[in-house]
Amino acid sequence: MPTLNSISSRENPVVKRLRRLAESSRARRDERLALIDGAHLIAAAQDADWQFGEIVVAESARHADETVRLLLRASSVQCYVLPDALFRQISPVETPSGLLATVRWSEPDTPPVAEADWLVLDGVQDAGNAGTMMRTAAATGVREIILGPGCANAWGPKVLRAAMGAHFVVRVHLSDDLPALLSSYSGCIAATRLDGAESLFETDLRGPIAWLFGAEGQGLSAPVAAAAQRGILIPMAPGIESLNVAAAAAVCLFEQRRQRLATQ
């Protein structure tokens, strides 16, 4: 097990750096580091062989079984132990778990696979929705995730927490021009709509699909909506007009998965 280096001063350079990463999306972007909290996310990053910067443990968590298990897998990682009060100052979440780490992220070095399924987010600003949709994509086998302008920071702490490890099994792409990117897609481009749309449950979803989802309330931007080749209607009970965007994505992606499994 790696040595736990003890830090007790808030003026320590490591503490200052971690506090800056917790508070500043620009710092995380400049250093290409994500700050992840909790044993589940750290284990998911370890399982995916991601590169760690450091692992930090609160004093009260240092002897917990899950802490020991994670540290045993981190023999080459710099590890620190902090008093609980100091740990809370650098944690990116309101209720710290007692374990956090930095992992290095980068965008994929190749564009999204044109023949694969895509989940395309257009202006999805809510971090919980963005992370939940990434988690759903991972659960349904969609591996190409594209975030366009106006979306929540893909590697922000709240998105990471909502995604529950999905970042480590999908490919996260950032795009400044979604219509141009979609022009290269070889499958069907679909968006949920209320008017002039096909029922989700009557549409053949077995081929590759790029699913487009926009911001709550506002929906897709006009240029992105224009790229959709098929409008999909989610049948709902009378008097109900819409779903939360993350719920809508879950319904669509799992119906697609259901159809594919049914024909295997």
Short mmCIF file of C-alpha atoms in Angstrom, two decimals, residues 17-228:
data_model
loop_
_atom_site.label_atom_id
_atom_site.label_comp_id
_atom_site.label_asym_id
_atom_site.label_seq_id
_atom_site.Cartn_x
_atom_site.Cartn_y
_atom_site.Cartn_z
CA ARG A 17 -3.89 23.48 -5.71
CA LEU A 18 -6.69 21.06 -4.86
CA ARG A 19 -8.86 23.88 -3.52
CA ARG A 20 -8.32 25.76 -6.76
CA LEU A 21 -9.35 22.70 -8.77
CA ALA A 22 -12.47 22.26 -6.61
CA GLU A 23 -13.55 25.87 -7.07
CA SER A 24 -12.54 26.70 -10.64
CA SER A 25 -13.72 25.06 -13.85
CA ARG A 26 -11.04 27.03 -15.65
CA ALA A 27 -8.33 25.49 -13.46
CA ARG A 28 -9.67 22.01 -14.17
CA ARG A 29 -9.77 22.78 -17.88
CA ASP A 30 -6.29 24.30 -17.96
CA GLU A 31 -4.74 21.35 -16.11
CA ARG A 32 -6.95 18.78 -17.87
CA LEU A 33 -7.79 17.30 -14.49
CA ALA A 34 -11.08 16.13 -13.04
CA LEU A 35 -11.70 16.05 -9.31
CA ILE A 36 -13.67 12.93 -8.39
CA ASP A 37 -15.24 12.24 -5.02
CA GLY A 38 -16.10 8.89 -3.53
CA ALA A 39 -14.97 5.28 -3.61
CA HIS A 40 -17.28 4.34 -6.50
CA LEU A 41 -15.86 6.89 -8.93
CA ILE A 42 -12.27 6.21 -7.90
CA ALA A 43 -12.76 2.47 -8.37
CA ALA A 44 -14.39 3.05 -11.76
CA ALA A 45 -11.40 5.13 -12.87
CA GLN A 46 -9.03 2.43 -11.61
CA ASP A 47 -10.97 -0.27 -13.48
CA ALA A 48 -10.66 1.76 -16.68
CA ASP A 49 -6.90 2.32 -16.14
CA TRP A 50 -7.17 6.10 -16.08
CA GLN A 51 -4.15 8.14 -15.03
CA PHE A 52 -4.36 9.49 -11.49
CA GLY A 53 -2.73 12.63 -10.20
CA GLU A 54 -3.23 12.00 -6.48
CA ILE A 55 -5.60 10.37 -4.02
CA VAL A 56 -6.61 12.27 -0.88
CA VAL A 57 -8.12 10.67 2.22
CA ALA A 58 -9.83 12.27 5.20
CA GLU A 59 -8.43 11.17 8.56
CA SER A 60 -11.75 9.61 9.57
CA ALA A 61 -11.80 7.45 6.41
CA ARG A 62 -8.20 6.26 6.32
CA HIS A 63 -8.86 2.89 7.97
CA ALA A 64 -12.16 2.10 6.25
CA ASP A 65 -12.17 -1.16 4.30
CA GLU A 66 -13.00 0.52 0.98
CA THR A 67 -10.21 3.05 1.49
CA VAL A 68 -7.68 0.30 2.13
CA ARG A 69 -8.86 -1.64 -0.95
CA LEU A 70 -8.50 1.40 -3.20
CA LEU A 71 -5.10 2.34 -1.83
CA LEU A 72 -3.83 -1.20 -2.34
CA ARG A 73 -4.54 -0.70 -6.05
CA ALA A 74 -2.78 2.68 -6.10
CA SER A 75 0.82 1.70 -5.46
CA SER A 76 2.21 4.23 -7.97
CA VAL A 77 -0.07 7.14 -7.00
CA GLN A 78 0.85 9.98 -4.64
CA CYS A 79 -1.52 9.74 -1.65
CA TYR A 80 -2.26 12.19 1.15
CA VAL A 81 -4.22 12.15 4.40
CA LEU A 82 -5.82 15.35 5.71
CA PRO A 83 -7.75 16.27 8.86
CA ASP A 84 -11.49 16.11 8.20
CA ALA A 85 -11.96 19.88 8.44
CA LEU A 86 -9.22 20.52 5.89
CA PHE A 87 -10.54 17.77 3.62
CA ARG A 88 -13.95 19.47 3.55
CA GLN A 89 -12.30 22.65 2.28
CA ILE A 90 -10.98 20.93 -0.84
CA SER A 91 -13.90 18.63 -1.55
CA PRO A 92 -15.92 19.53 -4.68
CA VAL A 93 -19.20 18.29 -3.13
CA GLU A 94 -21.38 19.46 -0.25
CA THR A 95 -21.25 16.13 1.60
CA PRO A 96 -17.70 14.78 1.23
CA SER A 97 -17.21 11.03 1.28
CA GLY A 98 -13.73 11.15 2.79
CA LEU A 99 -12.06 10.08 -0.46
CA LEU A 100 -11.21 12.14 -3.51
CA ALA A 101 -8.76 11.97 -6.37
CA THR A 102 -7.63 13.81 -9.46
CA VAL A 103 -7.66 12.03 -12.81
CA ARG A 104 -6.31 13.30 -16.09
CA TRP A 105 -8.84 13.59 -18.89
CA SER A 106 -8.53 14.29 -22.57
CA GLU A 107 -10.85 14.37 -25.54
CA PRO A 108 -10.74 11.32 -27.82
CA ASP A 109 -8.03 11.56 -30.47
CA THR A 110 -10.46 10.43 -33.18
CA PRO A 111 -13.90 11.84 -34.06
CA PRO A 112 -17.13 10.05 -33.12
CA VAL A 113 -17.60 6.83 -35.07
CA ALA A 114 -20.03 7.69 -37.86
CA GLU A 115 -21.63 4.23 -37.83
CA ALA A 116 -22.19 4.08 -34.07
CA ASP A 117 -25.00 5.42 -31.87
CA TRP A 118 -24.52 8.97 -30.64
CA LEU A 119 -26.01 10.88 -27.73
CA VAL A 120 -25.90 14.56 -28.67
CA LEU A 121 -26.59 17.21 -26.01
CA ASP A 122 -27.41 20.72 -27.19
CA GLY A 123 -27.39 23.38 -24.49
CA VAL A 124 -28.13 20.97 -21.61
CA GLN A 125 -27.02 23.27 -18.82
CA ASP A 126 -28.21 21.30 -15.80
CA ALA A 127 -25.29 19.22 -14.52
CA GLY A 128 -27.54 16.58 -13.00
CA ASN A 129 -29.39 16.06 -16.27
CA ALA A 130 -26.19 15.95 -18.31
CA GLY A 131 -24.56 13.40 -16.01
CA THR A 132 -27.70 11.28 -15.76
CA MET A 133 -27.98 11.15 -19.56
CA MET A 134 -24.36 10.05 -19.84
CA ARG A 135 -25.03 7.33 -17.28
CA THR A 136 -28.07 6.16 -19.26
CA ALA A 137 -26.05 6.13 -22.47
CA ALA A 138 -23.41 3.93 -20.86
CA ALA A 139 -26.10 1.58 -19.51
CA THR A 140 -27.68 1.17 -22.95
CA GLY A 141 -24.44 0.65 -24.84
CA VAL A 142 -24.14 4.12 -26.41
CA ARG A 143 -20.46 5.00 -26.34
CA GLU A 144 -20.22 8.26 -28.32
CA ILE A 145 -21.33 11.28 -26.26
CA ILE A 146 -21.20 14.74 -27.85
CA LEU A 147 -21.73 17.94 -25.86
CA GLY A 148 -22.36 21.11 -27.84
CA PRO A 149 -22.24 24.79 -26.87
CA GLY A 150 -24.03 25.80 -23.70
CA CYS A 151 -23.83 22.40 -22.02
CA ALA A 152 -22.71 21.84 -18.47
CA ASN A 153 -18.98 21.22 -18.04
CA ALA A 154 -18.58 17.55 -18.94
CA TRP A 155 -15.83 17.09 -16.36
CA GLY A 156 -17.35 19.21 -13.61
CA PRO A 157 -17.87 17.57 -10.18
CA LYS A 158 -21.69 17.55 -10.39
CA VAL A 159 -21.74 15.98 -13.85
CA LEU A 160 -19.19 13.39 -12.77
CA ARG A 161 -21.20 12.51 -9.69
CA ALA A 162 -24.48 12.19 -11.61
CA ALA A 163 -22.81 10.06 -14.30
CA MET A 164 -21.56 7.60 -11.66
CA GLY A 165 -18.52 6.41 -13.62
CA ALA A 166 -19.96 6.62 -17.13
CA HIS A 167 -17.12 8.97 -18.14
CA PHE A 168 -14.69 6.08 -17.85
CA VAL A 169 -16.49 3.76 -20.29
CA VAL A 170 -17.76 6.20 -22.96
CA ARG A 171 -16.03 8.67 -25.29
CA VAL A 172 -16.83 12.28 -24.42
CA HIS A 173 -16.52 14.74 -27.31
CA LEU A 174 -16.90 18.53 -27.14
CA SER A 175 -18.16 20.29 -30.26
CA ASP A 176 -18.53 23.97 -31.13
CA ASP A 177 -20.52 23.17 -34.29
CA LEU A 178 -23.06 20.38 -33.88
CA PRO A 179 -24.70 20.77 -37.33
CA ALA A 180 -21.32 20.37 -39.05
CA LEU A 181 -20.50 17.32 -36.96
CA LEU A 182 -23.92 15.79 -37.61
CA SER A 183 -23.44 16.21 -41.35
CA SER A 184 -20.86 13.41 -41.17
CA TYR A 185 -23.22 10.95 -39.47
CA SER A 186 -24.09 7.89 -41.52
CA GLY A 187 -27.09 6.66 -39.51
CA CYS A 188 -30.44 8.24 -38.70
CA ILE A 189 -30.56 11.53 -36.77
CA ALA A 190 -33.56 11.62 -34.45
CA ALA A 191 -35.12 14.16 -32.09
CA THR A 192 -38.17 13.95 -29.84
CA ARG A 193 -41.06 16.18 -30.93
CA LEU A 194 -44.75 16.64 -30.24
CA ASP A 195 -45.98 17.56 -33.72
CA GLY A 196 -45.70 15.50 -36.89
CA ALA A 197 -43.70 12.78 -35.20
CA GLU A 198 -43.68 8.96 -35.20
CA SER A 199 -44.51 7.08 -32.03
CA LEU A 200 -41.38 5.86 -30.30
CA PHE A 201 -42.92 2.41 -29.87
CA GLU A 202 -43.81 2.10 -33.57
CA THR A 203 -40.43 3.25 -34.93
CA ASP A 204 -37.70 0.84 -35.98
CA LEU A 205 -34.75 1.81 -33.78
CA ARG A 206 -32.48 -1.12 -34.51
CA GLY A 207 -30.11 0.78 -36.82
CA PRO A 208 -27.54 3.37 -35.69
CA ILE A 209 -29.12 6.56 -34.37
CA ALA A 210 -27.80 9.96 -33.32
CA TRP A 211 -30.20 11.08 -30.59
CA LEU A 212 -30.56 14.85 -30.17
CA PHE A 213 -31.64 16.34 -26.84
CA GLY A 214 -31.83 20.01 -25.93
CA ALA A 215 -32.15 22.14 -22.84
CA GLU A 216 -35.11 21.91 -20.48
CA GLY A 217 -37.88 24.19 -21.67
CA GLN A 218 -35.92 25.71 -24.53
CA GLY A 219 -35.33 22.48 -26.44
CA LEU A 220 -32.99 22.13 -29.39
CA SER A 221 -31.53 25.18 -31.08
CA ALA A 222 -32.96 25.80 -34.56
CA PRO A 223 -29.82 24.71 -36.50
CA VAL A 224 -29.53 21.46 -34.56
CA ALA A 225 -33.26 20.74 -34.79
CA ALA A 226 -33.03 21.21 -38.56
CA ALA A 227 -30.44 18.41 -38.73
CA ALA A 228 -32.95 15.86 -37.41
#
